[in-house]
Short mmCIF file of C-alpha atoms in Angstrom, two decimals:
data_model
loop_
_atom_site.label_atom_id
_atom_site.label_comp_id
_atom_site.label_asym_id
_atom_site.label_seq_id
_atom_site.Cartn_x
_atom_site.Cartn_y
_atom_site.Cartn_z
CA MET A 6 152.63 -137.95 -135.24
CA ARG A 7 149.51 -140.07 -135.37
CA GLU A 8 146.13 -138.79 -134.26
CA TYR A 9 142.80 -140.42 -133.54
CA GLN A 10 139.63 -138.51 -132.75
CA VAL A 11 136.24 -139.66 -131.47
CA GLU A 12 133.06 -137.91 -130.41
CA PHE A 13 130.17 -139.50 -128.53
CA ILE A 14 127.08 -138.77 -126.47
CA SER A 15 127.31 -138.48 -122.69
CA ASP A 16 126.84 -142.08 -121.62
CA PHE A 17 129.09 -144.36 -119.54
CA LYS A 18 128.62 -147.19 -122.06
CA GLU A 19 129.98 -144.97 -124.80
CA ALA A 20 132.92 -143.94 -122.59
CA ASP A 21 133.58 -147.65 -121.92
CA TYR A 22 133.47 -148.55 -125.61
CA TYR A 23 135.76 -145.74 -126.72
CA SER A 24 138.26 -146.27 -123.91
CA VAL A 25 138.80 -149.82 -125.19
CA LEU A 26 138.84 -148.73 -128.84
CA LEU A 27 141.43 -146.03 -128.20
CA THR A 28 143.57 -148.32 -126.05
CA THR A 29 143.52 -150.91 -128.85
CA TYR A 30 144.49 -148.19 -131.34
CA ILE A 31 147.44 -147.15 -129.20
CA GLU A 32 148.58 -150.76 -128.68
CA LYS A 33 148.41 -151.37 -132.43
CA HIS A 34 150.61 -148.41 -133.27
CA TYR A 35 153.17 -148.73 -130.49
CA ASP A 36 154.37 -152.30 -130.24
CA HIS A 37 156.80 -151.44 -127.43
CA ILE A 38 153.94 -150.61 -125.08
CA THR A 39 154.02 -152.71 -121.89
CA ALA A 40 150.98 -154.36 -120.27
CA GLU A 41 151.26 -151.89 -117.42
CA GLU A 42 151.34 -148.90 -119.77
CA SER A 43 148.36 -150.21 -121.72
CA PHE A 44 146.36 -150.76 -118.54
CA ASN A 45 147.28 -147.34 -117.16
CA ILE A 46 146.39 -145.58 -120.42
CA ASN A 47 143.02 -147.36 -120.43
CA PHE A 48 142.50 -146.32 -116.81
CA ALA A 49 143.34 -142.69 -117.68
CA LEU A 50 140.98 -142.73 -120.66
CA ARG A 51 138.17 -144.10 -118.50
CA GLU A 52 138.82 -141.52 -115.79
CA LEU A 53 138.85 -138.58 -118.19
CA LEU A 54 135.92 -139.78 -120.33
CA ASN A 55 133.75 -140.72 -117.32
CA ASN A 56 134.55 -137.33 -115.74
CA ALA A 57 133.48 -135.55 -118.92
CA VAL A 58 130.24 -137.54 -119.09
CA GLU A 59 129.34 -137.20 -115.41
CA HIS A 60 130.86 -133.97 -114.09
CA GLY A 61 131.29 -132.04 -117.33
CA ASN A 62 128.08 -132.84 -119.19
CA HIS A 63 126.02 -134.05 -116.19
CA ASN A 64 125.01 -137.19 -118.13
CA ASP A 65 123.05 -135.03 -120.57
CA PRO A 66 122.71 -137.12 -123.76
CA GLU A 67 122.31 -133.92 -125.77
CA LYS A 68 125.87 -132.98 -124.88
CA LYS A 69 128.88 -134.55 -126.56
CA VAL A 70 132.31 -135.63 -125.37
CA ARG A 71 135.23 -135.35 -127.74
CA CYS A 72 138.53 -137.15 -127.30
CA ILE A 73 141.70 -136.72 -129.33
CA VAL A 74 144.62 -139.10 -128.88
CA SER A 75 147.92 -138.30 -130.52
CA GLY A 76 151.19 -140.13 -130.24
CA SER A 77 154.85 -139.69 -131.00
CA GLU A 78 158.10 -141.49 -130.36
CA ASN A 79 158.18 -139.87 -126.93
CA GLY A 80 154.70 -140.62 -125.65
CA ILE A 81 151.01 -140.01 -126.07
CA THR A 82 148.68 -137.10 -125.39
CA ILE A 83 145.00 -137.46 -124.56
CA ILE A 84 142.74 -134.41 -124.88
CA VAL A 85 139.16 -134.63 -123.61
CA LYS A 86 136.63 -131.87 -124.14
CA ASP A 87 133.11 -131.71 -122.78
CA GLU A 88 130.32 -129.17 -123.12
CA GLY A 89 130.15 -128.23 -119.45
CA ASP A 90 131.19 -125.05 -117.72
CA GLY A 91 134.55 -126.37 -116.56
CA PHE A 92 134.24 -127.96 -113.19
CA THR A 93 135.85 -127.20 -109.89
CA ILE A 94 135.81 -130.84 -108.79
CA ARG A 95 138.96 -131.25 -110.88
CA ASP A 96 140.76 -129.08 -108.34
CA VAL A 97 139.57 -131.37 -105.55
CA GLN A 98 140.70 -134.37 -107.59
CA ARG A 99 144.30 -133.25 -107.38
CA GLN A 100 144.49 -133.35 -103.60
CA GLN A 101 146.63 -136.04 -102.10
CA PRO A 102 144.80 -138.21 -99.55
CA GLU A 103 146.12 -138.23 -95.99
CA GLN A 104 145.65 -141.97 -95.58
CA ALA A 105 144.36 -145.03 -97.38
CA ASP A 106 141.88 -143.46 -99.74
CA LEU A 107 138.32 -144.64 -99.34
CA GLU A 108 136.90 -141.94 -101.59
CA ILE A 109 139.01 -142.52 -104.67
CA ARG A 110 136.49 -141.02 -107.06
CA LYS A 111 137.37 -137.64 -105.62
CA ARG A 112 141.05 -138.17 -106.34
CA GLY A 113 141.05 -139.22 -109.98
CA LEU A 114 143.55 -136.66 -111.24
CA TRP A 115 145.85 -137.29 -108.27
CA LEU A 116 145.86 -140.96 -109.23
CA LEU A 117 146.68 -140.14 -112.86
CA ASP A 118 149.65 -138.09 -111.64
CA LYS A 119 150.80 -141.13 -109.67
CA LEU A 120 150.52 -143.32 -112.78
CA GLY A 121 152.94 -141.03 -114.62
CA PHE A 122 150.57 -138.71 -116.47
CA THR A 123 150.99 -134.94 -116.60
CA VAL A 124 147.48 -133.53 -116.42
CA GLU A 125 146.46 -130.00 -117.28
CA VAL A 126 142.94 -128.63 -116.88
CA GLU A 127 141.72 -125.56 -118.70
CA GLY A 128 138.00 -124.96 -118.41
CA ASN A 129 136.20 -127.92 -119.97
CA ASN A 130 139.35 -129.14 -121.65
CA VAL A 131 141.62 -131.71 -119.98
CA THR A 132 144.97 -132.76 -121.41
CA ALA A 133 146.90 -135.77 -120.11
CA HIS A 134 150.37 -136.58 -121.38
CA TYR A 135 152.35 -139.75 -120.80
CA ASN A 136 155.98 -140.40 -121.76
CA TRP A 137 156.85 -143.95 -122.82
CA GLU A 138 159.00 -145.86 -120.36
CA VAL A 139 161.20 -146.98 -123.26
CA GLU A 140 161.64 -144.45 -126.04
CA LYS A 141 161.56 -145.95 -129.52
CA MET B 15 129.05 -161.87 -111.37
CA LYS B 16 128.85 -165.30 -109.74
CA ILE B 17 128.20 -165.62 -106.02
CA THR B 18 129.20 -168.71 -104.07
CA LYS B 19 128.75 -169.43 -100.37
CA ASP B 20 129.95 -172.00 -97.92
CA ALA B 21 129.79 -172.18 -94.14
CA GLU B 22 132.40 -169.49 -93.56
CA LYS B 23 133.02 -167.78 -96.86
CA LEU B 24 131.06 -165.65 -99.30
CA GLU B 25 132.71 -165.14 -102.69
CA PHE B 26 131.90 -162.54 -105.34
CA TYR B 27 133.46 -163.77 -108.58
CA PHE B 28 133.61 -160.88 -111.05
CA ASN B 29 133.51 -162.28 -114.58
CA GLU B 30 133.54 -158.95 -116.42
CA ASN B 31 135.22 -155.58 -116.10
CA ILE B 32 134.23 -153.54 -113.04
CA THR B 33 133.51 -150.24 -114.71
CA ALA B 34 130.97 -147.42 -114.71
CA PRO B 35 128.28 -148.94 -116.98
CA ILE B 36 127.67 -151.90 -114.65
CA VAL B 37 128.80 -150.73 -111.20
CA LYS B 38 125.34 -149.53 -110.13
CA ASP B 39 123.78 -152.96 -110.82
CA LEU B 40 126.68 -154.79 -109.16
CA LYS B 41 126.34 -152.57 -106.09
CA GLU B 42 122.66 -153.45 -105.69
CA GLU B 43 123.30 -157.17 -106.09
CA ILE B 44 126.17 -157.13 -103.60
CA LYS B 45 124.20 -155.09 -101.07
CA GLU B 46 121.26 -157.52 -101.20
CA THR B 47 123.58 -160.52 -100.89
CA LEU B 48 125.41 -159.11 -97.89
CA GLU B 49 122.12 -158.22 -96.17
CA GLN B 50 120.68 -161.69 -96.72
CA ASN B 51 123.75 -163.59 -95.53
CA ASN B 52 125.07 -163.22 -92.01
CA GLU B 53 126.71 -166.59 -91.44
CA TYR B 54 129.97 -165.95 -93.23
CA ASN B 55 133.14 -164.69 -91.55
CA HIS B 56 135.09 -164.01 -94.66
CA VAL B 57 134.21 -162.27 -97.94
CA VAL B 58 136.30 -162.80 -101.07
CA ALA B 59 136.23 -160.50 -104.10
CA ASN B 60 137.70 -162.62 -106.89
CA LEU B 61 139.02 -160.47 -109.75
CA SER B 62 140.57 -163.30 -111.81
CA GLU B 63 138.60 -162.40 -114.96
CA VAL B 64 138.77 -158.62 -114.61
CA ASP B 65 140.86 -156.95 -117.31
CA TYR B 66 139.86 -153.37 -116.54
CA ILE B 67 138.65 -151.47 -113.51
CA ASP B 68 137.93 -147.76 -113.11
CA SER B 69 137.47 -145.50 -110.09
CA THR B 70 133.79 -146.46 -109.83
CA GLY B 71 134.91 -150.10 -109.66
CA ILE B 72 137.50 -149.34 -107.01
CA THR B 73 134.79 -147.52 -105.06
CA LEU B 74 132.62 -150.64 -105.32
CA ILE B 75 135.39 -152.77 -103.77
CA ILE B 76 135.82 -150.14 -101.03
CA GLY B 77 132.04 -150.32 -100.42
CA ILE B 78 132.28 -154.09 -99.92
CA TYR B 79 135.13 -153.52 -97.47
CA LYS B 80 133.11 -150.96 -95.49
CA SER B 81 130.06 -153.27 -95.24
CA VAL B 82 132.16 -156.27 -94.26
CA GLU B 83 134.26 -154.32 -91.79
CA GLU B 84 131.15 -152.92 -90.07
CA SER B 85 130.06 -156.49 -89.46
CA GLY B 86 133.43 -157.30 -87.90
CA LYS B 87 134.36 -159.61 -90.75
CA LYS B 88 137.21 -159.87 -93.21
CA LEU B 89 137.62 -159.00 -96.91
CA THR B 90 140.23 -160.50 -99.22
CA VAL B 91 140.72 -159.50 -102.86
CA THR B 92 142.12 -162.36 -104.92
CA GLY B 93 143.19 -162.96 -108.51
CA ALA B 94 143.78 -159.32 -109.42
CA ARG B 95 146.17 -158.68 -112.29
CA GLU B 96 149.41 -156.93 -111.35
CA GLU B 97 148.27 -153.58 -112.73
CA ILE B 98 145.16 -153.59 -110.53
CA LYS B 99 147.29 -154.58 -107.54
CA ASN B 100 149.51 -151.61 -108.36
CA LEU B 101 146.52 -149.26 -108.29
CA PHE B 102 145.40 -150.66 -104.94
CA SER B 103 148.92 -150.21 -103.62
CA ILE B 104 149.11 -146.55 -104.74
CA ILE B 105 145.81 -145.85 -102.99
CA ARG B 106 147.10 -147.92 -100.04
CA LEU B 107 144.05 -150.16 -100.02
CA ASP B 108 146.41 -153.10 -99.48
CA GLU B 109 147.02 -151.64 -96.01
CA ILE B 110 143.38 -152.01 -94.98
CA PHE B 111 142.45 -155.34 -96.58
CA THR B 112 144.37 -158.27 -98.02
CA VAL B 113 145.14 -158.18 -101.74
CA GLN B 114 146.50 -161.48 -103.08
#
């Protein structure tokens, strides 16, 4: 089991930087990862980190976001923690849209489900797990 | 972002990732451009150089669609990598504008 942990201030630029860094880390350690998996993991990291910055910490630079990525032969787990109260928008984000979705920012967790992630929310702690398409 | 115009077409060529740190600035620039140009019939969002997009970026593309559609004109997204096309397909955006 490999683990990588980062902590940063609540800023979209930081979330951007660390989403790329963590994706690169995952690619480096799992050479079987496909382009689609890499893209989807980056998308999930961005969604979870941006959510923590914006909805969890309300863009307060005094508040930190922590992200832990761990991997195994079966898949990877992303844990994101913020310093907010635990937000109800995450419940809204799970709802499936009735039609072509023109308000996708309200459906982030639904989209992660569709990309193959299992997402659990507990207060200000979100865990997303993804199983590799090809187990190695 | 590069913007090119001809008699019928207005093209937004995104030459960096469409993600949260820059979406606000892109939105302003696109809004001003659309307001200042009424001659076009067709708007193209060219994503050939976009490696990553997030939900703020997808919302930006949806915003372009809404503005263009209100004017009775057409939006086409071109050059998107397969993974971005897949996202658009899941959200069913490819049912409301053309994704090539």
